[in-house]
GROMACS .gro file of C-alpha atoms in nm:
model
  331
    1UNK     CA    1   0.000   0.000   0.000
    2UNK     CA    2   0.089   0.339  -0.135
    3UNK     CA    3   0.232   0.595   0.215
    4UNK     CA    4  -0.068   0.836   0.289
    5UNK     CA    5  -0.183   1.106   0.533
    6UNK     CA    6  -0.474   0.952   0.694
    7UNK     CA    7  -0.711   1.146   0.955
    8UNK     CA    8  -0.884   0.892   1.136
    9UNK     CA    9  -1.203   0.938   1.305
   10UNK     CA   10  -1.245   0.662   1.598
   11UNK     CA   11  -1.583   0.627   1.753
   12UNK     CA   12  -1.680   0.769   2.089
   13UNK     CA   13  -1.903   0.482   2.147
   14UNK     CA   14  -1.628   0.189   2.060
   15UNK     CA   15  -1.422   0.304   2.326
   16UNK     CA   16  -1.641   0.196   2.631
   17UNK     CA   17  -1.800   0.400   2.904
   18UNK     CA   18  -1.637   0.331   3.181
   19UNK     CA   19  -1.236   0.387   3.224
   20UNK     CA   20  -1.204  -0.023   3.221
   21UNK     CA   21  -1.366  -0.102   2.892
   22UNK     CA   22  -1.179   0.243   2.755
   23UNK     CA   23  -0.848   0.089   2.816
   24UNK     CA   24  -0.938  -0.229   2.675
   25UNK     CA   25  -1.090  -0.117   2.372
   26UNK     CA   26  -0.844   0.164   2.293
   27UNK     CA   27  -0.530  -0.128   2.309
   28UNK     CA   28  -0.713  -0.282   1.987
   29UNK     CA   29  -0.750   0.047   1.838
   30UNK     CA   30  -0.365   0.136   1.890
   31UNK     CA   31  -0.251  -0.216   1.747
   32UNK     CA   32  -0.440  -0.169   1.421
   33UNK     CA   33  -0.358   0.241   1.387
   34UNK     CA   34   0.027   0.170   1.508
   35UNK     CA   35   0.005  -0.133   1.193
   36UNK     CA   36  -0.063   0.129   0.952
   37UNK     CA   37   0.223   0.370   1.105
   38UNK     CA   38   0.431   0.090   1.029
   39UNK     CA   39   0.384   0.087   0.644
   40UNK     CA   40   0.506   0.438   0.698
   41UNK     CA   41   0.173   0.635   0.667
   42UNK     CA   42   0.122   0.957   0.857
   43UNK     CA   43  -0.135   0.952   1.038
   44UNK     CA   44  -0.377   1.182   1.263
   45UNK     CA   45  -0.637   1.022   1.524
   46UNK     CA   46  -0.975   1.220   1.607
   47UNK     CA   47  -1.199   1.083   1.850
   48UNK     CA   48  -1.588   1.102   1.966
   49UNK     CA   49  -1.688   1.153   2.339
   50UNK     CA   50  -2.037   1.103   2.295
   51UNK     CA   51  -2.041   0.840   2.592
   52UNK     CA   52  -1.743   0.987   2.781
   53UNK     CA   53  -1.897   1.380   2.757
   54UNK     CA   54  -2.207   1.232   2.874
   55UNK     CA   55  -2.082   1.098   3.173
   56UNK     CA   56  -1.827   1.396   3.284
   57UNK     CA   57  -2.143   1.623   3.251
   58UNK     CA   58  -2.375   1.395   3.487
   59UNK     CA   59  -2.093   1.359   3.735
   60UNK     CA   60  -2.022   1.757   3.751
   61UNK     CA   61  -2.450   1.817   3.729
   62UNK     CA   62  -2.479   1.526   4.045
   63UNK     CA   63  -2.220   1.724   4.215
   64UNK     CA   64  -2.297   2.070   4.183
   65UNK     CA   65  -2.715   1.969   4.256
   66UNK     CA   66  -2.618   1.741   4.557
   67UNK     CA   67  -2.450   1.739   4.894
   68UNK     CA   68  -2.109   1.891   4.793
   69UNK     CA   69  -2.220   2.198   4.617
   70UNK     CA   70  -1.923   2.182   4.350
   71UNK     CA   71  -1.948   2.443   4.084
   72UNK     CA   72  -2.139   2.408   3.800
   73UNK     CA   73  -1.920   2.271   3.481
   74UNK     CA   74  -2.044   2.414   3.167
   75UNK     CA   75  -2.062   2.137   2.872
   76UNK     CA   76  -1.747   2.306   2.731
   77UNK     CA   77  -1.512   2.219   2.966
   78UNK     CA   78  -1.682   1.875   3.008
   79UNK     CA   79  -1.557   1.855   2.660
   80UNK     CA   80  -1.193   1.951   2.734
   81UNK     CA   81  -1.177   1.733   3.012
   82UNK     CA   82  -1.337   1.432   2.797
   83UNK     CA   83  -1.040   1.502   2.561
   84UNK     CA   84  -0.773   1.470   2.788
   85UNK     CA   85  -0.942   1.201   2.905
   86UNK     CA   86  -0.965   0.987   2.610
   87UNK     CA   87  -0.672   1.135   2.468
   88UNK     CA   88  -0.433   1.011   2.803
   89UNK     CA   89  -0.589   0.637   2.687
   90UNK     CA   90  -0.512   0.644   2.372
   91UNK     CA   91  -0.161   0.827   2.334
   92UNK     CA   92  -0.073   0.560   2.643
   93UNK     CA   93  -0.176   0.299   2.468
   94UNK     CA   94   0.017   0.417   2.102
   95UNK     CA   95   0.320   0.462   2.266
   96UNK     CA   96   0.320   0.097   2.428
   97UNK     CA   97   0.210  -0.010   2.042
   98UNK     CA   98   0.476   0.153   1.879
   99UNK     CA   99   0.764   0.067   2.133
  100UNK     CA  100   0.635  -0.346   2.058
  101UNK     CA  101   0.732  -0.246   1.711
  102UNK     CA  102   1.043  -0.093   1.796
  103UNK     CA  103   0.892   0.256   1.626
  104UNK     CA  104   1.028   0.570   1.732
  105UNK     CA  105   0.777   0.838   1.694
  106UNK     CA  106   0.609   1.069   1.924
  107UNK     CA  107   0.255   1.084   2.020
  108UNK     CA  108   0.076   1.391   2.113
  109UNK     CA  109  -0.296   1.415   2.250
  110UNK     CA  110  -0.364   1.822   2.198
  111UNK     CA  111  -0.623   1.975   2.344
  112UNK     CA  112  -0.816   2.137   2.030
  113UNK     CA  113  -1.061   2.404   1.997
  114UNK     CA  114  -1.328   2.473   1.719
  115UNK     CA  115  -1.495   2.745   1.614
  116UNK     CA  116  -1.877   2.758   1.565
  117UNK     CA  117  -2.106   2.982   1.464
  118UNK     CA  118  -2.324   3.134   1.720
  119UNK     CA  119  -2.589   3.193   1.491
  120UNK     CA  120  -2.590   2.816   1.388
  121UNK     CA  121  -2.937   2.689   1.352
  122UNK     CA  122  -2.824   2.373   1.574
  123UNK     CA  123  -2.864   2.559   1.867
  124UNK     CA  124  -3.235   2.554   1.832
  125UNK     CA  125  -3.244   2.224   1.709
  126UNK     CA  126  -3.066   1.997   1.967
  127UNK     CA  127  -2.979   1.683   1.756
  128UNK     CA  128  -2.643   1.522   1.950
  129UNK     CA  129  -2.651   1.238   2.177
  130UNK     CA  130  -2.436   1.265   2.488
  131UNK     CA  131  -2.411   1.035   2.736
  132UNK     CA  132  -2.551   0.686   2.848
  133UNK     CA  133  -2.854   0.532   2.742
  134UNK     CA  134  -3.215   0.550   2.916
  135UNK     CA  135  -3.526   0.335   2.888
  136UNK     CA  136  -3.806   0.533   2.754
  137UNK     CA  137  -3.945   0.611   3.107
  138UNK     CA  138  -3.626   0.707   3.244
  139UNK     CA  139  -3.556   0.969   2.953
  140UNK     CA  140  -3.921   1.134   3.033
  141UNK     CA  141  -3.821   1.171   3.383
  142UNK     CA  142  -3.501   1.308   3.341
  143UNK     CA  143  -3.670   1.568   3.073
  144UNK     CA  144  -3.939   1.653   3.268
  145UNK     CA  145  -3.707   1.732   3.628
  146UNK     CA  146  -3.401   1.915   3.376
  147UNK     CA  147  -3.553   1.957   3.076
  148UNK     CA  148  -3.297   1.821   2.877
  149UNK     CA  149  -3.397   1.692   2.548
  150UNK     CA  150  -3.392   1.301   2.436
  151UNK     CA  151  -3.433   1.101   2.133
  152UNK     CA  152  -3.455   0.713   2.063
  153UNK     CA  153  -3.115   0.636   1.897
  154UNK     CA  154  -3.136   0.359   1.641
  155UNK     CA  155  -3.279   0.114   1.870
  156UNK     CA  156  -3.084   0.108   2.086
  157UNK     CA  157  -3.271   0.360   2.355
  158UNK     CA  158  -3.297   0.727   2.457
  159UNK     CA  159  -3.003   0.925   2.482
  160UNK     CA  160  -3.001   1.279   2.556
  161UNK     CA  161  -2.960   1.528   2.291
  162UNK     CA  162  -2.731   1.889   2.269
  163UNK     CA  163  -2.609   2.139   2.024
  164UNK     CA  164  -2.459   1.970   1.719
  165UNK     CA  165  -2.292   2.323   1.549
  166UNK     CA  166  -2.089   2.288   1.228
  167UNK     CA  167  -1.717   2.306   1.245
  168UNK     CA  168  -1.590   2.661   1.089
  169UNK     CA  169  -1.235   2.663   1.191
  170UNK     CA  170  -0.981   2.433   1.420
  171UNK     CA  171  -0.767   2.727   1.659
  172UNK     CA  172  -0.431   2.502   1.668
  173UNK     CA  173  -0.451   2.352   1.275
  174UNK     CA  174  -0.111   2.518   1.212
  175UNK     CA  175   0.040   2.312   1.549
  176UNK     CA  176  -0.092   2.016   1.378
  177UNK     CA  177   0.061   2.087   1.083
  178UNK     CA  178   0.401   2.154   1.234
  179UNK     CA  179   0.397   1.814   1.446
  180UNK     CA  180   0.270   1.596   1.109
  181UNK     CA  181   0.566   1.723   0.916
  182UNK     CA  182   0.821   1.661   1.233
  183UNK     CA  183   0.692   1.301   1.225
  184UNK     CA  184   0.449   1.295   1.534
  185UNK     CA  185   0.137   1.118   1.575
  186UNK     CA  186  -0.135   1.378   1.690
  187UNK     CA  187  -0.461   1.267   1.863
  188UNK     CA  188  -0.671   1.578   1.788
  189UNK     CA  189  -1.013   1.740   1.740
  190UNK     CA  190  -1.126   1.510   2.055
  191UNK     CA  191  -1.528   1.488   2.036
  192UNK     CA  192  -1.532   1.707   1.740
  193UNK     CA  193  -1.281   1.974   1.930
  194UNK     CA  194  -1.380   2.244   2.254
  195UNK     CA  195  -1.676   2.451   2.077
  196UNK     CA  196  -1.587   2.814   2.043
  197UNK     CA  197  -1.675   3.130   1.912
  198UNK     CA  198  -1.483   3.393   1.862
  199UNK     CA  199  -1.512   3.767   2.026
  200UNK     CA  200  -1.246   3.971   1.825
  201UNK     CA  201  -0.951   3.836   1.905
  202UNK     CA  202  -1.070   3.598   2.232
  203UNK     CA  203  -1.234   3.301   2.245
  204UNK     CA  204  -1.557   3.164   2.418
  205UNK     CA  205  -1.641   2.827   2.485
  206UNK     CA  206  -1.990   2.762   2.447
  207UNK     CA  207  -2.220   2.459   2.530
  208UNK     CA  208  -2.267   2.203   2.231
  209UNK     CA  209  -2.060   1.893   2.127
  210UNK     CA  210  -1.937   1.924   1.756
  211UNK     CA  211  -1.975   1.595   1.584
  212UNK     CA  212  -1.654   1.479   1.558
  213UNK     CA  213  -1.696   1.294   1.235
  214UNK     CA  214  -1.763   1.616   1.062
  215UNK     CA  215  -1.442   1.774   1.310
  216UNK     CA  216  -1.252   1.520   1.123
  217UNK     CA  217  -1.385   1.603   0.753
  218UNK     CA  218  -1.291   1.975   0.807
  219UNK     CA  219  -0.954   1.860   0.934
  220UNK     CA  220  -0.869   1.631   0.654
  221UNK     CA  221  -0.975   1.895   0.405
  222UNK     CA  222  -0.713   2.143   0.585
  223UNK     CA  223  -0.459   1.928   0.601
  224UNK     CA  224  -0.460   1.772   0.210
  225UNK     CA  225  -0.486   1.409   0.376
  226UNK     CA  226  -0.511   1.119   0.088
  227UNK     CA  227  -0.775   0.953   0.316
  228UNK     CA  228  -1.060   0.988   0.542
  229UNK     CA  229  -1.119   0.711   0.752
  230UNK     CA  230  -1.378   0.691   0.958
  231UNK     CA  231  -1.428   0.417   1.189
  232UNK     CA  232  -1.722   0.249   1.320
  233UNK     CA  233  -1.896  -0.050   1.497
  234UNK     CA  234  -1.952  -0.180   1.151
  235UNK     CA  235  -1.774  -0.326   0.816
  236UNK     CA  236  -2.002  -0.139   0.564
  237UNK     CA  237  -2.257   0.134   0.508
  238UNK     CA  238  -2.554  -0.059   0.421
  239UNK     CA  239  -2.940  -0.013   0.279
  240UNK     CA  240  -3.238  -0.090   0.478
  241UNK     CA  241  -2.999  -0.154   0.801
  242UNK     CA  242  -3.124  -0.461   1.053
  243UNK     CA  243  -3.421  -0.531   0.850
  244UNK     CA  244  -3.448  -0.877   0.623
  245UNK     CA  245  -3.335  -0.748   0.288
  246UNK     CA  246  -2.996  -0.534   0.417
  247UNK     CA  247  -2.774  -0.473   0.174
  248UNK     CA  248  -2.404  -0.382   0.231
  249UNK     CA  249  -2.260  -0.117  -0.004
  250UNK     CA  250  -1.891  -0.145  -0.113
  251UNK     CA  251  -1.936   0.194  -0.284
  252UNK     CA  252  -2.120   0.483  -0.315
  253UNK     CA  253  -2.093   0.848  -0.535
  254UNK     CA  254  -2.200   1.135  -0.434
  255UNK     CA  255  -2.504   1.117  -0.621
  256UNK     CA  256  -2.642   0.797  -0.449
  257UNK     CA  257  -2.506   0.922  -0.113
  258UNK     CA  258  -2.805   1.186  -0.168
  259UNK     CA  259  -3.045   0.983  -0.291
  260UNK     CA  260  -3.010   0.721  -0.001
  261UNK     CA  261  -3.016   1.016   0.233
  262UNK     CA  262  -3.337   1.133   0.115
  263UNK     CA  263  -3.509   0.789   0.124
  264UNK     CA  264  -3.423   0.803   0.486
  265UNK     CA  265  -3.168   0.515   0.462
  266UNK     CA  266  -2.936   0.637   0.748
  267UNK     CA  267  -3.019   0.722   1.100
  268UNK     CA  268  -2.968   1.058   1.214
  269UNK     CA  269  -2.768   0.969   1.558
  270UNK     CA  270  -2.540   0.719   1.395
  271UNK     CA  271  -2.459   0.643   1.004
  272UNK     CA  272  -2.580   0.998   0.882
  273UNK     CA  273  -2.331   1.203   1.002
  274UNK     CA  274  -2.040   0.959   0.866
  275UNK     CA  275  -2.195   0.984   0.569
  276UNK     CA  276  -2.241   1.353   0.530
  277UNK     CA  277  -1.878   1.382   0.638
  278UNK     CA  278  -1.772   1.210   0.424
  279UNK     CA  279  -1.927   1.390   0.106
  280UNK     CA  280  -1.796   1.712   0.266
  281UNK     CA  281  -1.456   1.597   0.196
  282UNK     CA  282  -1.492   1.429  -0.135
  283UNK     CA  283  -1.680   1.797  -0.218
  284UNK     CA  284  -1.386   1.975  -0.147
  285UNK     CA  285  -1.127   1.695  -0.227
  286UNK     CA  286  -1.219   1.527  -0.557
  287UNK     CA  287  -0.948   1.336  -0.609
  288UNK     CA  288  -0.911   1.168  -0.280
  289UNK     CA  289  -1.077   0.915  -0.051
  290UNK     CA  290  -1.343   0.879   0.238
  291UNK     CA  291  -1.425   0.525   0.399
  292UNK     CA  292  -1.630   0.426   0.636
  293UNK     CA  293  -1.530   0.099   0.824
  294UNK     CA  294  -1.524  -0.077   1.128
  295UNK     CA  295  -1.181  -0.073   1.321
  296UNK     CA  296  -1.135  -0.419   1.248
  297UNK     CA  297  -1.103  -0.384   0.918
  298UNK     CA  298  -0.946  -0.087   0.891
  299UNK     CA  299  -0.624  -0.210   0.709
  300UNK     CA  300  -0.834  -0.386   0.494
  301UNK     CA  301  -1.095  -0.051   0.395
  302UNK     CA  302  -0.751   0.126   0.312
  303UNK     CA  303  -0.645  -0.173   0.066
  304UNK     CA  304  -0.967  -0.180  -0.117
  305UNK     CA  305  -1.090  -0.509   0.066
  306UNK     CA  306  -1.385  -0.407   0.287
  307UNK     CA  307  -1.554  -0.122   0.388
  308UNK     CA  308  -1.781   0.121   0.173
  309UNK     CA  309  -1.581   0.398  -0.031
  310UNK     CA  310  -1.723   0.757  -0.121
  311UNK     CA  311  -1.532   0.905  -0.387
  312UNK     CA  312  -1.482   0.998  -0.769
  313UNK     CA  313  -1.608   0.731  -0.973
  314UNK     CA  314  -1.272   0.670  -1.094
  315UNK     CA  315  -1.156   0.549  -0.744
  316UNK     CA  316  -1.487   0.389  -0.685
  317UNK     CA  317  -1.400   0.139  -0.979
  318UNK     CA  318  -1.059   0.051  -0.837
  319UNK     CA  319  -1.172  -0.022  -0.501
  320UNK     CA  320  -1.453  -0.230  -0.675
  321UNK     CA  321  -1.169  -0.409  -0.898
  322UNK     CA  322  -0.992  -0.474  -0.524
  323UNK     CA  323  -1.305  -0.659  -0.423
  324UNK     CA  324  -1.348  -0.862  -0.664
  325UNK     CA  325  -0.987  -0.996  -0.653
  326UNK     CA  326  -0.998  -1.053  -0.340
  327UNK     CA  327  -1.334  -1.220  -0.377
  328UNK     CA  328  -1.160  -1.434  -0.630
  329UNK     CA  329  -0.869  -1.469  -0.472
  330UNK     CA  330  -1.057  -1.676  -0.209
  331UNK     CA  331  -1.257  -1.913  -0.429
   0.00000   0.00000   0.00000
C-alpha cells in the first residue's frame, strides 16, 4: 500500500464507558492504527466523546445539585476534560504499540478548539446524543425534572440530545501541521474539538458537542490528507440496516449518497453524520478518498478489501476491482 496522510475518526461509542472497557478497547484500536504507522503512513487520530462527555457532565451536574455543592461545569469544559481524558488512553496505549514495534515516533494528544457559529441553527435544534442510554421512562423523567432533550437512537434507547454546530475553523490547525511534518502522531479534534466562538480576538467556549466525524472532515480537508477514515462499529454502510433485505454497499458516489439520504436510509444519531462527512470531503477533495469501516477492518478498507468507499467514480471502480480480486482470490 501506497504511504498516505490519513485522519482517522475513531468512535466515541467503541471506546467503552467506563475507564475499564476504555483501556481495553483503545489497546485494539492502537494495534491496528500503530500497523498502519508501520507501512510508513502519517497519520492523525480524532476521536468522539459522545459516551465519555455524557458521563463527565452527569458527574459535575450530580455534584454541583447534591451534597457537595461543587461548581457548575459548563458542557465546554466537560468537553476539554473528555479530551484529555480519552486522549491520556489512547496516546498511552500508542506509545506501548509503537515501542512493541520498535517505532520511534512521538505521540501527542492536543487539546483542540473549534470554532462555531453562534448563529448556527443547531442551537435551536438539539440533535447530539451525549451520554448513556435511558429506557423510555427514564428519559421522560429526566426531561421533565431538567428539561434536557432526548431522542430514541437507532434502537438502541434514549439518549439525551445537545447542540450539534458545524465546524468553521480548528484554533491550533497550524500546530498540527508543524507536528505531522516533524513526524508525530497527533490525537486531535477530541469529540469534534472544545466549541468556540470567537469575540475579536478571544475566544468563548460555548455549550454544544461538535460531531466529531464532521471535526474530522474539516480537518482532513485542511490538512490535504489522501484519506478519510472513519471508523465504526460496523464493516459497511448498508441499505435498509437490521431489517431482512440489508444490503451492504462497497461503494457509493456522491449522487447515491443523496439519494439514499433522502429515502431516509441512514439514521440521524449514527450512520448519517459519517456519511455527510464524508461527502464534505470528497466535495472539497475530488481526487481523494473517504471510507467508512469498522476498526477491524481498517487495514483492509484502506487496501480496497472491505468497507464502503465515497469518492470519484474513478476510485470507486478501483476499489470495486480490489473486491473482486480478493473475492476471487478466495474461491
Amino acid at each position: 500500500m501506497a504511504k498516505k496522510k490519513i485522519v482517522i475518526a475513531l468512535g466515541g461509542n467503541a471506546l467503552g464507558d467506563t475507564p475499564q472497557r476504555q483501556l481495553a478497547s483503545v489497546k485494539k484500536a492502537a494495534e491496528i492504527i500503530a500497523d498502519l504507522v508501520a507501512e510508513g503512513n502519517d497519520i492523525v487520530v480524532g476521536h468522539g466523546n459522545g459516551p465519555q462527555v455524557g458521563m463527565i457532565n452527569e458527574a459535575m451536574d450530580y455534584s454541583a445539585c447534591g451534597k457537595p455543592h461543587t461548581p457548575a461545569i459548563p458542557l465546554a469544559e466537560c468537553d476539554a476534560m473528555s479530551q484529555g481524558y480519552i486522549g491520556y488512553h489512547l496516546q498511552q496505549a500508542l506509545q506501548q504499540s509503537l515501542s512493541s514495534r520498535k517505532i520511534d515516533q512521538e505521540v501527542v494528544s492536543l487539546v483542540t478548539q473549534v470554532v462555531v457559529d453562534q448563529n448556527d441553527p443547531a442551537f435551536q435544534n438539539p440533535t447530539k446524543p451525549v451520554g448513556r442510554f435511558y429506557t423510555r421512562q427514564e428519559a421522560e423523567a429526566i426531561q421533565q425534572e431538567k428539561g434536557f432533550r432526548f431522542i430514541e437512537d437507532a434502537g438502541r434507547g434514549y439518549r439525551r440530545v445537545v447542540p450539534s454546530p458545524k465546524p468553521c475553523r480548528i484554533v491550533e490547525l497550524n500546530a498540527i501541521r508543524k507536528m505531522v511534518e516533524n513526524k508525530m502522531i497527533v490525537i486531535t479534534v477530541g469529540g469534534g474539538g472544545i466549541p468556540v466562538v470567537q469575540a475579536g480576538k478571544d475566544y468563548r467556549g460555548i455549550d454544544a458537542v461538535i460531531d466529531k466525524d464532521m471535526s474530522c472532515s474539516k480537518l482532513a480537508q485542511d490538512m490535504d490528507a489522501d484519506t478519510l477514515l472513519i471508523l465504526t462499529a460496523v464493516d459497511h454502510v448498508c441499505l435498509n440496516y437490521n431489517k431482512p433485505d440489508e444490503k451492504e454497499l462497497p461503494s457509493m458516489t456522491l449522487e447515491q449518497a443523496v439519494k439514499y439520504i433522502k429515502e431516509g436510509q441512514f439514521a440521524a444519531g449514527s450512520m448519517l453524520p459519517k456519511v455527510e462527512a464524508c461527502m464534505n470531503f470528497v466535495r472539497l477533495c475530488p481526487s481523494h478518498t473517504a471510507i467508512i469501516s469498522s476498526l477491524e477492518k481498517a487495514d483492509e478498507a484502506l487496501r480496497g478489501k472491505s468497507g464502503t468507499v465515497i469518492s470519484s467514480w474513478e476510485k470507486i471502480n478501483k476499489h470495486l476491482f480490489q473486491q473482486k480480486e480478493v473475492s476471487v482470490g478466495l474461491t
